[in-house]
Coordinates of C-alpha atoms in Angstrom, one line a residue:
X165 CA -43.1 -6.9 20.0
X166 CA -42.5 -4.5 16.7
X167 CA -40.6 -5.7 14.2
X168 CA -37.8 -3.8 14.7
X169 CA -36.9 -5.8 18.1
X170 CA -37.6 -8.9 16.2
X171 CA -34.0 -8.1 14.2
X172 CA -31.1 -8.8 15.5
X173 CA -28.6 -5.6 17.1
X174 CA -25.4 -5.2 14.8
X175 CA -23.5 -6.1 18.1
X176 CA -25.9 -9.2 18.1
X177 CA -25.1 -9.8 14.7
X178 CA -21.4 -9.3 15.3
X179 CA -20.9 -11.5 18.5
X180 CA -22.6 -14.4 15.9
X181 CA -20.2 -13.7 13.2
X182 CA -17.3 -14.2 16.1
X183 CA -18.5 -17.1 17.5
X184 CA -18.5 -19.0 13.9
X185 CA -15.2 -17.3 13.6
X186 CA -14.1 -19.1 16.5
X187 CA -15.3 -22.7 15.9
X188 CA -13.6 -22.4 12.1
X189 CA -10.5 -23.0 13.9
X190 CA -11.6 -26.0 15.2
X191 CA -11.9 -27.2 11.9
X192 CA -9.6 -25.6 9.7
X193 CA -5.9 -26.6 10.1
X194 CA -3.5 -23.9 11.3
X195 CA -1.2 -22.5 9.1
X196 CA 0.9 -19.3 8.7
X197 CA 2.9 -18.1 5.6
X198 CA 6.7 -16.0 6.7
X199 CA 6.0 -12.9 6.5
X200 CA 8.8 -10.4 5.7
X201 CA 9.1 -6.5 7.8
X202 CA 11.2 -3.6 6.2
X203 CA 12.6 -1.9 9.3
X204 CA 14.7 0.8 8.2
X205 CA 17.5 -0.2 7.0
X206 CA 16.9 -3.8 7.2
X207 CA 14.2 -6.6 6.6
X208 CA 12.9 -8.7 9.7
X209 CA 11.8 -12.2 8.2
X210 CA 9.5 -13.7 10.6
X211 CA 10.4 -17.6 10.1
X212 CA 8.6 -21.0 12.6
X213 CA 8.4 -18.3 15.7
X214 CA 12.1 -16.9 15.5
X215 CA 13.2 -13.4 13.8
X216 CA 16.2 -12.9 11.3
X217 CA 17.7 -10.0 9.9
X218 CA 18.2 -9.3 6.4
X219 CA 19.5 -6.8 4.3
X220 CA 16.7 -4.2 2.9
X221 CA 18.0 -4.9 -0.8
X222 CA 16.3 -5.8 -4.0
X223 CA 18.1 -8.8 -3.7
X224 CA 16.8 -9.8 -1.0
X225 CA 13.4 -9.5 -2.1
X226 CA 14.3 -11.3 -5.3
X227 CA 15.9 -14.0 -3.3
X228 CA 12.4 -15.0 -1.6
X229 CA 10.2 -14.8 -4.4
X230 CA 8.9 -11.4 -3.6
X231 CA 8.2 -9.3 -6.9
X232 CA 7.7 -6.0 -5.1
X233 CA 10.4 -3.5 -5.6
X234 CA 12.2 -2.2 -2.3
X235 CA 11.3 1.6 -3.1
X236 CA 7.9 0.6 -2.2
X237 CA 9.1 -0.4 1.3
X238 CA 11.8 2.7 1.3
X239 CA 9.0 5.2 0.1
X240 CA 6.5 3.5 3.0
X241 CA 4.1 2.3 0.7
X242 CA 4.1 -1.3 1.6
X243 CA 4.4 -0.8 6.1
X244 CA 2.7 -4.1 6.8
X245 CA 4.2 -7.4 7.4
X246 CA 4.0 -9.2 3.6
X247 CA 3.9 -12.6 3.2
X248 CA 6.4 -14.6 1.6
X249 CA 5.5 -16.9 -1.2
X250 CA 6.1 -20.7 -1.0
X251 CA 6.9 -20.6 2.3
X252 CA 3.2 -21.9 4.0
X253 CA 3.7 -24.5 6.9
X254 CA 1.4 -25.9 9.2
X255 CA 1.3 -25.1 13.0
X256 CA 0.0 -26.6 16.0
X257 CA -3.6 -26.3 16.2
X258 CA -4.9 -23.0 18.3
X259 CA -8.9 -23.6 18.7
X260 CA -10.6 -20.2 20.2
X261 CA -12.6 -20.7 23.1
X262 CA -14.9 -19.2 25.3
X263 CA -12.3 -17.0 27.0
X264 CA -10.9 -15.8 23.1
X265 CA -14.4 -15.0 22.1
X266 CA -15.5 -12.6 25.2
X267 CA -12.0 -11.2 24.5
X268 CA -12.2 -10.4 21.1
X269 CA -14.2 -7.5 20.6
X270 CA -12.2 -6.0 23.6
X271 CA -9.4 -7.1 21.7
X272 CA -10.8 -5.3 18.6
X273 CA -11.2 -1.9 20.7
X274 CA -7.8 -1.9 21.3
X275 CA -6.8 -2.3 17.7
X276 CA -9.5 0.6 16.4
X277 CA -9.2 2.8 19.0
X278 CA -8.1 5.5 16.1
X279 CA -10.8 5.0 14.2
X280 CA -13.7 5.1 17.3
X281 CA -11.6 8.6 18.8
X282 CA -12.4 9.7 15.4
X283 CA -16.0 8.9 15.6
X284 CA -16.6 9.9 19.0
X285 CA -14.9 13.2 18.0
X286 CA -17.2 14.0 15.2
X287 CA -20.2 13.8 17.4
X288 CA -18.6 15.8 20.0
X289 CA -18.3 18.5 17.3
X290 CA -21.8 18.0 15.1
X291 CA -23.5 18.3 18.7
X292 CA -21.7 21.7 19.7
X293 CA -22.5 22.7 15.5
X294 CA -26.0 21.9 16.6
X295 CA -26.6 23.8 19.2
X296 CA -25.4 27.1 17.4
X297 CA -28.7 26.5 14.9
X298 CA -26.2 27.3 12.2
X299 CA -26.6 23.6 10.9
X300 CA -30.4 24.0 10.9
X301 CA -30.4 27.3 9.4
X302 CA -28.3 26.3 6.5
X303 CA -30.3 23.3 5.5
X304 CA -33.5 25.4 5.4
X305 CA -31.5 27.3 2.9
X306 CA -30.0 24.3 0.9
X307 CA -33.3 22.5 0.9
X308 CA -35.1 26.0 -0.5
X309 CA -32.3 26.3 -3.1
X310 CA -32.7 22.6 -4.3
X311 CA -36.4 22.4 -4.0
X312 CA -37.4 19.8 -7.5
X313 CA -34.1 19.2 -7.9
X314 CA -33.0 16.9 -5.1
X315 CA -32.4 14.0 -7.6
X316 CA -29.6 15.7 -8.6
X317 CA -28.2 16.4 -5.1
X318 CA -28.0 12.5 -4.8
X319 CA -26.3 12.3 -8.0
X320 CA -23.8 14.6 -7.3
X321 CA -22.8 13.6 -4.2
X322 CA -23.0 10.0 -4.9
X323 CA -20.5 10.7 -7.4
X324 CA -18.2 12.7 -5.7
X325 CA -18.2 9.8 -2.7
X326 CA -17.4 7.3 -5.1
X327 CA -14.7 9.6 -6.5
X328 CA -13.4 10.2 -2.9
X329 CA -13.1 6.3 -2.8
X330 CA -11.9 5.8 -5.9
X331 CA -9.0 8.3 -6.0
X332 CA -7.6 8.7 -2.0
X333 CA -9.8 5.7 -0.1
X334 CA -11.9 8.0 1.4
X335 CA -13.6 5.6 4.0
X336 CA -14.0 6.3 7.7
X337 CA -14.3 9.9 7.3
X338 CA -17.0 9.8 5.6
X339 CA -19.0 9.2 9.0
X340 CA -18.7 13.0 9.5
X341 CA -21.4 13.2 6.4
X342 CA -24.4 11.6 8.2
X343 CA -25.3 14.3 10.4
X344 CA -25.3 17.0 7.6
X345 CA -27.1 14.5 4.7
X346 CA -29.8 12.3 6.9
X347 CA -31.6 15.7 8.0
X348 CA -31.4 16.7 4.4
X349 CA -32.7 13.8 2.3
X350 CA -35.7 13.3 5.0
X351 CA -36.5 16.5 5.0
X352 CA -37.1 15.8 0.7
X353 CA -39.2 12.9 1.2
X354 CA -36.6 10.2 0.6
X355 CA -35.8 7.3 3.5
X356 CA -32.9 6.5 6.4
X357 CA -31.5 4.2 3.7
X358 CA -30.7 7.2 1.4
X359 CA -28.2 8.6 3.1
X360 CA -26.5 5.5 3.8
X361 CA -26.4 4.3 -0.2
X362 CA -24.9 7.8 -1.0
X363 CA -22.6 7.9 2.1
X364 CA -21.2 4.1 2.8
X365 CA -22.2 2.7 -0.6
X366 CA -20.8 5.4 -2.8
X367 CA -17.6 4.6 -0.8
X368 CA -17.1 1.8 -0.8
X369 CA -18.3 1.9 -4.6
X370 CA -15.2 3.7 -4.6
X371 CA -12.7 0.4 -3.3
X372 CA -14.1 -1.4 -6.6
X373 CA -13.2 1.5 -8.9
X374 CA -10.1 2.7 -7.8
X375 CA -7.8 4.1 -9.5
X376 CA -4.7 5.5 -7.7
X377 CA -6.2 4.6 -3.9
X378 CA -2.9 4.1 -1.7
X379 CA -4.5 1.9 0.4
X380 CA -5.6 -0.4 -2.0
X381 CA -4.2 0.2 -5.8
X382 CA -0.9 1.5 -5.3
X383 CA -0.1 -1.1 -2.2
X384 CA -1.6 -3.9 -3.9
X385 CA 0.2 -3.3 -7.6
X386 CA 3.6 -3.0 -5.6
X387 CA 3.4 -6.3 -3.5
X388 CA 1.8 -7.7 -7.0
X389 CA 5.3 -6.7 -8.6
X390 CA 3.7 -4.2 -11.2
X391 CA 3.3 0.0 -11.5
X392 CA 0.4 0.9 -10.3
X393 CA -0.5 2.8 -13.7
X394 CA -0.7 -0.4 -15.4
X395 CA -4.6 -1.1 -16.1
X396 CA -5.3 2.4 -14.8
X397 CA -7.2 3.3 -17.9
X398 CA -9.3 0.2 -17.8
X399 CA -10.3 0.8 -14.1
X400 CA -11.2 4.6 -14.5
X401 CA -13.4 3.4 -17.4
X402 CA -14.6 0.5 -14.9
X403 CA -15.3 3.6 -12.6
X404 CA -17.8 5.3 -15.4
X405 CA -19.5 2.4 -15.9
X406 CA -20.1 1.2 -12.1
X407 CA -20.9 4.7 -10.7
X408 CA -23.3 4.9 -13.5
X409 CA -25.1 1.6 -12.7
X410 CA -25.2 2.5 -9.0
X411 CA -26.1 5.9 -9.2
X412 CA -29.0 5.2 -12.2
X413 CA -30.3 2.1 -9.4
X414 CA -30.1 4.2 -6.7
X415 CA -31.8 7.5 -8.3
X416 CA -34.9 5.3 -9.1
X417 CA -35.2 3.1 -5.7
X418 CA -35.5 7.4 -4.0
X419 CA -37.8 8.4 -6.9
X420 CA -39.5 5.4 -6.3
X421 CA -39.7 6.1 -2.0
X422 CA -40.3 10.3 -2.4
X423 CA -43.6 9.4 -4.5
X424 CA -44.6 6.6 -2.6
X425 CA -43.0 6.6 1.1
X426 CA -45.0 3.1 1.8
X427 CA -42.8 1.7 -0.6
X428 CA -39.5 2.3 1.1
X429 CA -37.4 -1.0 2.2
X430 CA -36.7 0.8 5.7
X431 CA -40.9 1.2 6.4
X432 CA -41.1 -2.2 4.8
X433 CA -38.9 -4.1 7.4
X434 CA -37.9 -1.6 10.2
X435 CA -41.1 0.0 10.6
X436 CA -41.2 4.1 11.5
X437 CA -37.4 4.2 12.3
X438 CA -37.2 8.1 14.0
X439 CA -33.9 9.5 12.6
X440 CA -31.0 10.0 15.4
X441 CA -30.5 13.0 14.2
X442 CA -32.0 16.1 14.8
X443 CA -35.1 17.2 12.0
X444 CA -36.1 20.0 10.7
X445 CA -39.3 21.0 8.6
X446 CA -38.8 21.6 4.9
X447 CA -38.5 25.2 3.9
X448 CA -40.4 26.3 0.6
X449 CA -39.7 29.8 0.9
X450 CA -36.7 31.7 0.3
X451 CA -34.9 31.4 3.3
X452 CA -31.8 34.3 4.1
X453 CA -28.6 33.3 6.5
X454 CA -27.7 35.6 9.0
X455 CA -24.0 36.6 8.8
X456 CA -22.8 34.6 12.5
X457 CA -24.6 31.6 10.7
X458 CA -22.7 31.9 7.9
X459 CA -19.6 32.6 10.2
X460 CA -20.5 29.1 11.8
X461 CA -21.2 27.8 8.4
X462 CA -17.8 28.4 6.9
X463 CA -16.0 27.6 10.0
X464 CA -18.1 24.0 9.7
X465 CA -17.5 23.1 5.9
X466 CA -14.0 24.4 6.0
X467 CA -13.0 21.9 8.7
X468 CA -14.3 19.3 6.0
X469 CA -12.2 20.6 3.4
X470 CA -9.0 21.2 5.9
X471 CA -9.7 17.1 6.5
X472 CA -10.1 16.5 2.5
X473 CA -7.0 18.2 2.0
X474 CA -5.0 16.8 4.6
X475 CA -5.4 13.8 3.6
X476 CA -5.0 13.5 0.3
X477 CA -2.1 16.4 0.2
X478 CA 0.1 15.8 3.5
X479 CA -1.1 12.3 3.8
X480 CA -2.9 12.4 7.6
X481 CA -4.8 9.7 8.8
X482 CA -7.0 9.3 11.8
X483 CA -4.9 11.2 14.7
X484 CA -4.5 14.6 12.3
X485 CA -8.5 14.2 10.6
X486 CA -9.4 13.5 14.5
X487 CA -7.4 17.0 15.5
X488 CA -9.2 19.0 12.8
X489 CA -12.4 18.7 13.9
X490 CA -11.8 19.0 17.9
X491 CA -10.1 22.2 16.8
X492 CA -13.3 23.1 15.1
X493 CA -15.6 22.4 17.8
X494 CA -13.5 24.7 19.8
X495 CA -13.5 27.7 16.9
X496 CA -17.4 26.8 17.2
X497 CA -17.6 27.4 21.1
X498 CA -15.7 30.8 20.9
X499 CA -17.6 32.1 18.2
X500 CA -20.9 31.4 19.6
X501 CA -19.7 33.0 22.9
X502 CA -20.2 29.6 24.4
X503 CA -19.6 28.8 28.3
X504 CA -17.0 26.6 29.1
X505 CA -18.9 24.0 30.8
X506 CA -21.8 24.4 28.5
X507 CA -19.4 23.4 25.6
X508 CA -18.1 20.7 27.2
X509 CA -21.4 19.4 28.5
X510 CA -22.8 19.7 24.9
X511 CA -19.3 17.7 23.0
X512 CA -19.8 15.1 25.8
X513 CA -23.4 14.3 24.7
X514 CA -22.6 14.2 21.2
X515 CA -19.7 11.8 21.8
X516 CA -22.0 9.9 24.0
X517 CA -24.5 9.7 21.2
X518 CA -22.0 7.6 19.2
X519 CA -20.8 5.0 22.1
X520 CA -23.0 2.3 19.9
X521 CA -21.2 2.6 16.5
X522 CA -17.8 2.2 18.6
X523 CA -18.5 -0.6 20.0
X524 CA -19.8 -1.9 16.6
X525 CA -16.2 -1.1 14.8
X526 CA -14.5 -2.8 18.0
X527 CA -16.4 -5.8 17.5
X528 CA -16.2 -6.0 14.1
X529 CA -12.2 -5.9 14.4
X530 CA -12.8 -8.6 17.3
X531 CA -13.6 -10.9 14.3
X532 CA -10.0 -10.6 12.9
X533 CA -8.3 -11.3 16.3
X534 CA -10.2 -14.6 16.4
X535 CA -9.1 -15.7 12.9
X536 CA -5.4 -14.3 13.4
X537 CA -5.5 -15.7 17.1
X538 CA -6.4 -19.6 15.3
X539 CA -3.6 -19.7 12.8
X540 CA -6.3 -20.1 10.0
X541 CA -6.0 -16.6 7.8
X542 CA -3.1 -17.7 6.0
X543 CA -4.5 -21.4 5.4
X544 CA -8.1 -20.1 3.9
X545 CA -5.3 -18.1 1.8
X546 CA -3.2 -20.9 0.7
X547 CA -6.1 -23.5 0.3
X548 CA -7.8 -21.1 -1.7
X549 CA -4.7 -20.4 -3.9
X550 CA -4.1 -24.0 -4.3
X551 CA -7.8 -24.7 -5.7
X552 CA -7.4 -22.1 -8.7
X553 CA -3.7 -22.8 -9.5
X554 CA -3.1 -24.5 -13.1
X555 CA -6.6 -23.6 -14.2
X556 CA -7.6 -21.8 -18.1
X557 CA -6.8 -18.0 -17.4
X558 CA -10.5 -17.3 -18.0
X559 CA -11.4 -19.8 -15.4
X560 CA -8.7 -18.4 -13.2
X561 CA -9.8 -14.7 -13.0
X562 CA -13.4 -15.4 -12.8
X563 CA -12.4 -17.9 -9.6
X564 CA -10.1 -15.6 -8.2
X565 CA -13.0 -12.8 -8.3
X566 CA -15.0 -15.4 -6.2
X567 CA -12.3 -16.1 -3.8
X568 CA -11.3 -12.0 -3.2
X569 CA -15.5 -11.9 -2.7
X570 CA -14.9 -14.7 0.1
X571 CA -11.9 -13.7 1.5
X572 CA -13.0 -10.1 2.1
X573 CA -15.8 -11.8 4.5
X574 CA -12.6 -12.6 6.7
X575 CA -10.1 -9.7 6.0
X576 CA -11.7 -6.5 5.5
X577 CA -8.7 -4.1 5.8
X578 CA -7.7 -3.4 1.9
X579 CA -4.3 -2.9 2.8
X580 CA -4.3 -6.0 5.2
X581 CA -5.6 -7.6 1.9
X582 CA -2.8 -6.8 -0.5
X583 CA -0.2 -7.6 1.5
X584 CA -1.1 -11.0 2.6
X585 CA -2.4 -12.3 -1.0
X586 CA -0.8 -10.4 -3.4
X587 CA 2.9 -11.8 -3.1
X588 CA 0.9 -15.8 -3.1
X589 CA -1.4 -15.3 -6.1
X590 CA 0.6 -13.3 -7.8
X591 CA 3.1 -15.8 -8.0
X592 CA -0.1 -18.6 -9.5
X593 CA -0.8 -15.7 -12.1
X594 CA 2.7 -16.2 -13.8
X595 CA 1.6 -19.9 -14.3
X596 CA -1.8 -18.8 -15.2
X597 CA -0.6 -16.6 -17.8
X598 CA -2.5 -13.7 -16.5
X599 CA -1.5 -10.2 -16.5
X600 CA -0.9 -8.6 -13.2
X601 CA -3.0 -5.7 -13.9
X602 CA -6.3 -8.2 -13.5
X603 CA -4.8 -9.4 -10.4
X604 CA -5.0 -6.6 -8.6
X605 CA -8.2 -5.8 -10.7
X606 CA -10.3 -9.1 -9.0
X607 CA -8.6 -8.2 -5.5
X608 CA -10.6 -4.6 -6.1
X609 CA -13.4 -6.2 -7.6
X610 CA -14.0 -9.1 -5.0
X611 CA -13.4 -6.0 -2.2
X612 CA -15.9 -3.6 -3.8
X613 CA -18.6 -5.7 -4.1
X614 CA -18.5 -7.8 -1.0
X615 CA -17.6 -5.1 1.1
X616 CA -21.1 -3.9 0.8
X617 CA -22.2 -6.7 3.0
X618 CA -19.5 -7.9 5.0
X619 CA -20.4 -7.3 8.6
X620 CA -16.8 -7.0 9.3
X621 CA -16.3 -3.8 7.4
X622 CA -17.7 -0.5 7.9
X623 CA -21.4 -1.7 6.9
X624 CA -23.0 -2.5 10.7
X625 CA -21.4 1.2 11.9
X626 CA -23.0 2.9 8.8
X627 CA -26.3 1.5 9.7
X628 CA -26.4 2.3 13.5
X629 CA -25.9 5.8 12.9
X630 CA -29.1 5.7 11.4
X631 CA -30.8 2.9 13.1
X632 CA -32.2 1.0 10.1
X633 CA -31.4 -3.0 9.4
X634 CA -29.1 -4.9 7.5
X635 CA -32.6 -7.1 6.1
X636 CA -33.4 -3.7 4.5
X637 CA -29.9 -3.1 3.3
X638 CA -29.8 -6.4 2.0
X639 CA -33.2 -6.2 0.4
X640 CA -31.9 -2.8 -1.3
X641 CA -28.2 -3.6 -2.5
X642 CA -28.6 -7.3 -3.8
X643 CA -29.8 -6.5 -7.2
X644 CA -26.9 -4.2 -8.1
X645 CA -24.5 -6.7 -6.5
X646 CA -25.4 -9.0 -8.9
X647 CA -25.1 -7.0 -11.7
X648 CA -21.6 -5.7 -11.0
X649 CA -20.4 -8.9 -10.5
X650 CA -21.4 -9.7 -14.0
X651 CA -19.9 -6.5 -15.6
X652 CA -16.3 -7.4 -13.5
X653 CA -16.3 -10.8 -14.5
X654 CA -16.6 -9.8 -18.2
X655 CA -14.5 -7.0 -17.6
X656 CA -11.8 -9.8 -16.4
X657 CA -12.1 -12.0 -18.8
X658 CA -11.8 -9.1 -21.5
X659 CA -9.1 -8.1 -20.0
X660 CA -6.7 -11.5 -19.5
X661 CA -7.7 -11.5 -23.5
X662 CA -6.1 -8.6 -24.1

């Protein structure tokens, strides 16, 4: 037996992480805060099993404790349920059995279904980009043009990953990069975990940092009752200083793996991991594009950009990105004078080449419907909120970084974050006589850096896609973890000071 089969599949690893999920709510009590709905043009309070309507009025909001203002419901910035401070009771117990836990990665299809169309679509389309030879052809060139100099290829996308993070909560989409990158950087000398620490961890780099993310930022500032501008010069400096730190960490572990490929974390613990993705041989030469590649080329990058745009512009999500790049695929075909069934044949095999990492997201999900399906999300939230309330602010914060680090183990939507804690802690930071701003800073904090690890999140996908382990991620990403926690906890404490 290698040692790759000695490490447990992601879907493995998953299917564990459910079954704990499950007997957690034998043990912990069953609990749910009311959770309040803006339905144009009223509020549904959801109150002990039975709906009322309220007025969708500032009033309102005022009247149940809620500090976020009613345009952020009107302008659809807040669309989730929130919950409603003070208002935590206890329900009947709801232990998860053996039934719940075969049904909750089946559950968790259901509810990502967006997210693994858009996958499956992307590999539909890379595999038709394929076969044109375009993609092949314009790597050679890249790889020729950067020859010495692909240190600062890693650096500059790194950066602009963590930017697209950062700024719009560029996440999902970034799947779309692997194909293009993992080619690239082996073909340089680096390793399979490369291209995941530029690609997933400049990402989700980018959930610490951010800035004026809607998902996160601007969601959780307006459940937290502040404007989202308030400590948004102290995060884009927080943004220098952690992409720096990453970037300097990573730049030396490749370094490190081009001059010395026996010293690479993925050889180390996975063994000779081939690459999914189909290899080409380094060009040294000077290497000239034909004009249909470049056709192809240009059809390819602008779908990226269309996707870019779209969603940071006219605000799409997964059913628009998902169209772009079905539409491109097709552009692709006719272009390349490709028959009908061949094209078809060909985005079938692509999508098929992605089935894994689908099921990965679904049963990643499936850990949520176990939690939610137990009662016990909102109890690890009030228990939690209950062990840090009436503490020193500087106690507080640093606390409250450590719970946001546990909590994103169970929740790992950033938006399903902000709109179950904010309106609770928020409330204990009055008391604690901390400003709102480092609120929402330790929620983005406590996200960033466990999100790197979680298993719930987009981690266990990343790594399928190019077949390495999470022992060599974790082998890899430790050290830094450490040492952004320490720069956000000083950055925390700094900032209740202030």
């Amino acid at each position: 037996m290698t040692l790759l089969n000695k490490i447990p599949h992601p879907l493995t690893i998953l299917m564990g992480v459910i079954v704990l999920a499950a007997l957690a709510t034998w043990l912990v009590p069953a609990g749910k805060f009311d959770t309040l709905t803006y339905n144009k043009p009223s509020f549904t309070l959801s109150k002990n099993g039975s709906d009322l309507t309220l007025p969708a009025t500032q009033r309102t909001l005022d009247s149940l404790h809620i500090s976020a203002p009613i345009t952020a419901f009107e302008q659809g910035t807040i669309r989730k349920p929130i919950s409603v401070p003070g208002t935590y009771h206890r329900l009947p117990k709801n232990a998860q059995g053996v039934i719940s836990v075969i049904e909750a990665p089946i559950k968790g299809l259901y509810d990502t279904i967006d997210i693994i169309l858009f996958v499956l679509l992307i590999g539909g389309f890379i595999q038709v980009f394929n076969a044109t030879g375009a993609l092949e052809a314009g790597l050679k060139s890249l790889s020729a043009t950067m020859k010495g100099r692909e240190g600062l290829l890693i650096i500059i996308l790194t950066f602009l990953l963590t930017f697209g993070g950062a700024s719009y909560g560029m996440a999902e989409e970034a799947f779309a990069f692997y194909p293009v990158l993992v080619p690239l950087f082996l073909a340089a000398g680096y390793d399979l975990l490369v291209p995941v620490a530029v690609i997933f961890g400049g990402t989700q780099l980018g959930t610490l940092s951010s800035f004026s993310n809607p998902f996160s930022t601007i969601i959780a500032s307006n459940a937290c009752g502040i404007s989202w501008t308030d400590g948004l010069n102290g995060r884009l400096l927080m943004f220098v200083l952690s992409a720096t730190i990453y970037i300097v960490y990573l730049f030396r572990y490749a370094q490190k793996v081009r001059l010395n490929p026996e010293a690479s974390l993925v050889y180390r613990y996975d063994g000779a991991v081939q690459s999914p993705f189909p290899s080409f041989k380094e060009q040294t030469a000077g290497v000239k594009l034909s004009m249909r590649n470049k056709l192809l080329l240009v059809v390819f990058f602008l779908a990226f950009a269309t996707m870019i745009t779209g969603v940071v512009v006219w605000h799409w999500w997964l059913l628009e990105m998902s169209s772009v790049f079905l539409i491109a695929a097709v552009l692709i075909a006719v272009l390349q004078r490709m028959d009908q069934k061949v094209f078809i044949d060909t985005f079938i095999k692509g999508a098929e080449g992605l089935l894994s990492v689908a099921f990965i997201i679904g049963a990643a999900r499936g850990v949520t419907a176990i939690l939610d399906g137990g009662n016990i999300s909102d109890t690890i939230v009030h228990e939690a909120a209950q062990l840090i309330s009436g503490l020193p602010s500087g106690v507080f914060i640093v606390l409250l970084l450590m719970v946001y680090c546990l909590f994103t183990l169970f929740i790992s939507s950033s938006s399903g974050m902000a709109v179950v804690t904010m309106p609770i802690i928020g409330g204990l930071a009055v008391a604690a006589h901390v400003p709102g701003r480092e609120i929402v800073n330790s929620y983005l904090f406590g996200m960033g850096i466990m999100g790197l690890v979680t298993p719930t999140g987009l981690l266990l996908p990343s790594l399928a896609l190019v077949g390495i382990s999470i022992k060599a991620w974790w082998k890899f990403i430790w050290p830094v973890m450490v040492i952004l926690f320490v720069l956000c906890a000083v950055f925390l404490v700094i900032g209740t000071s202030i």
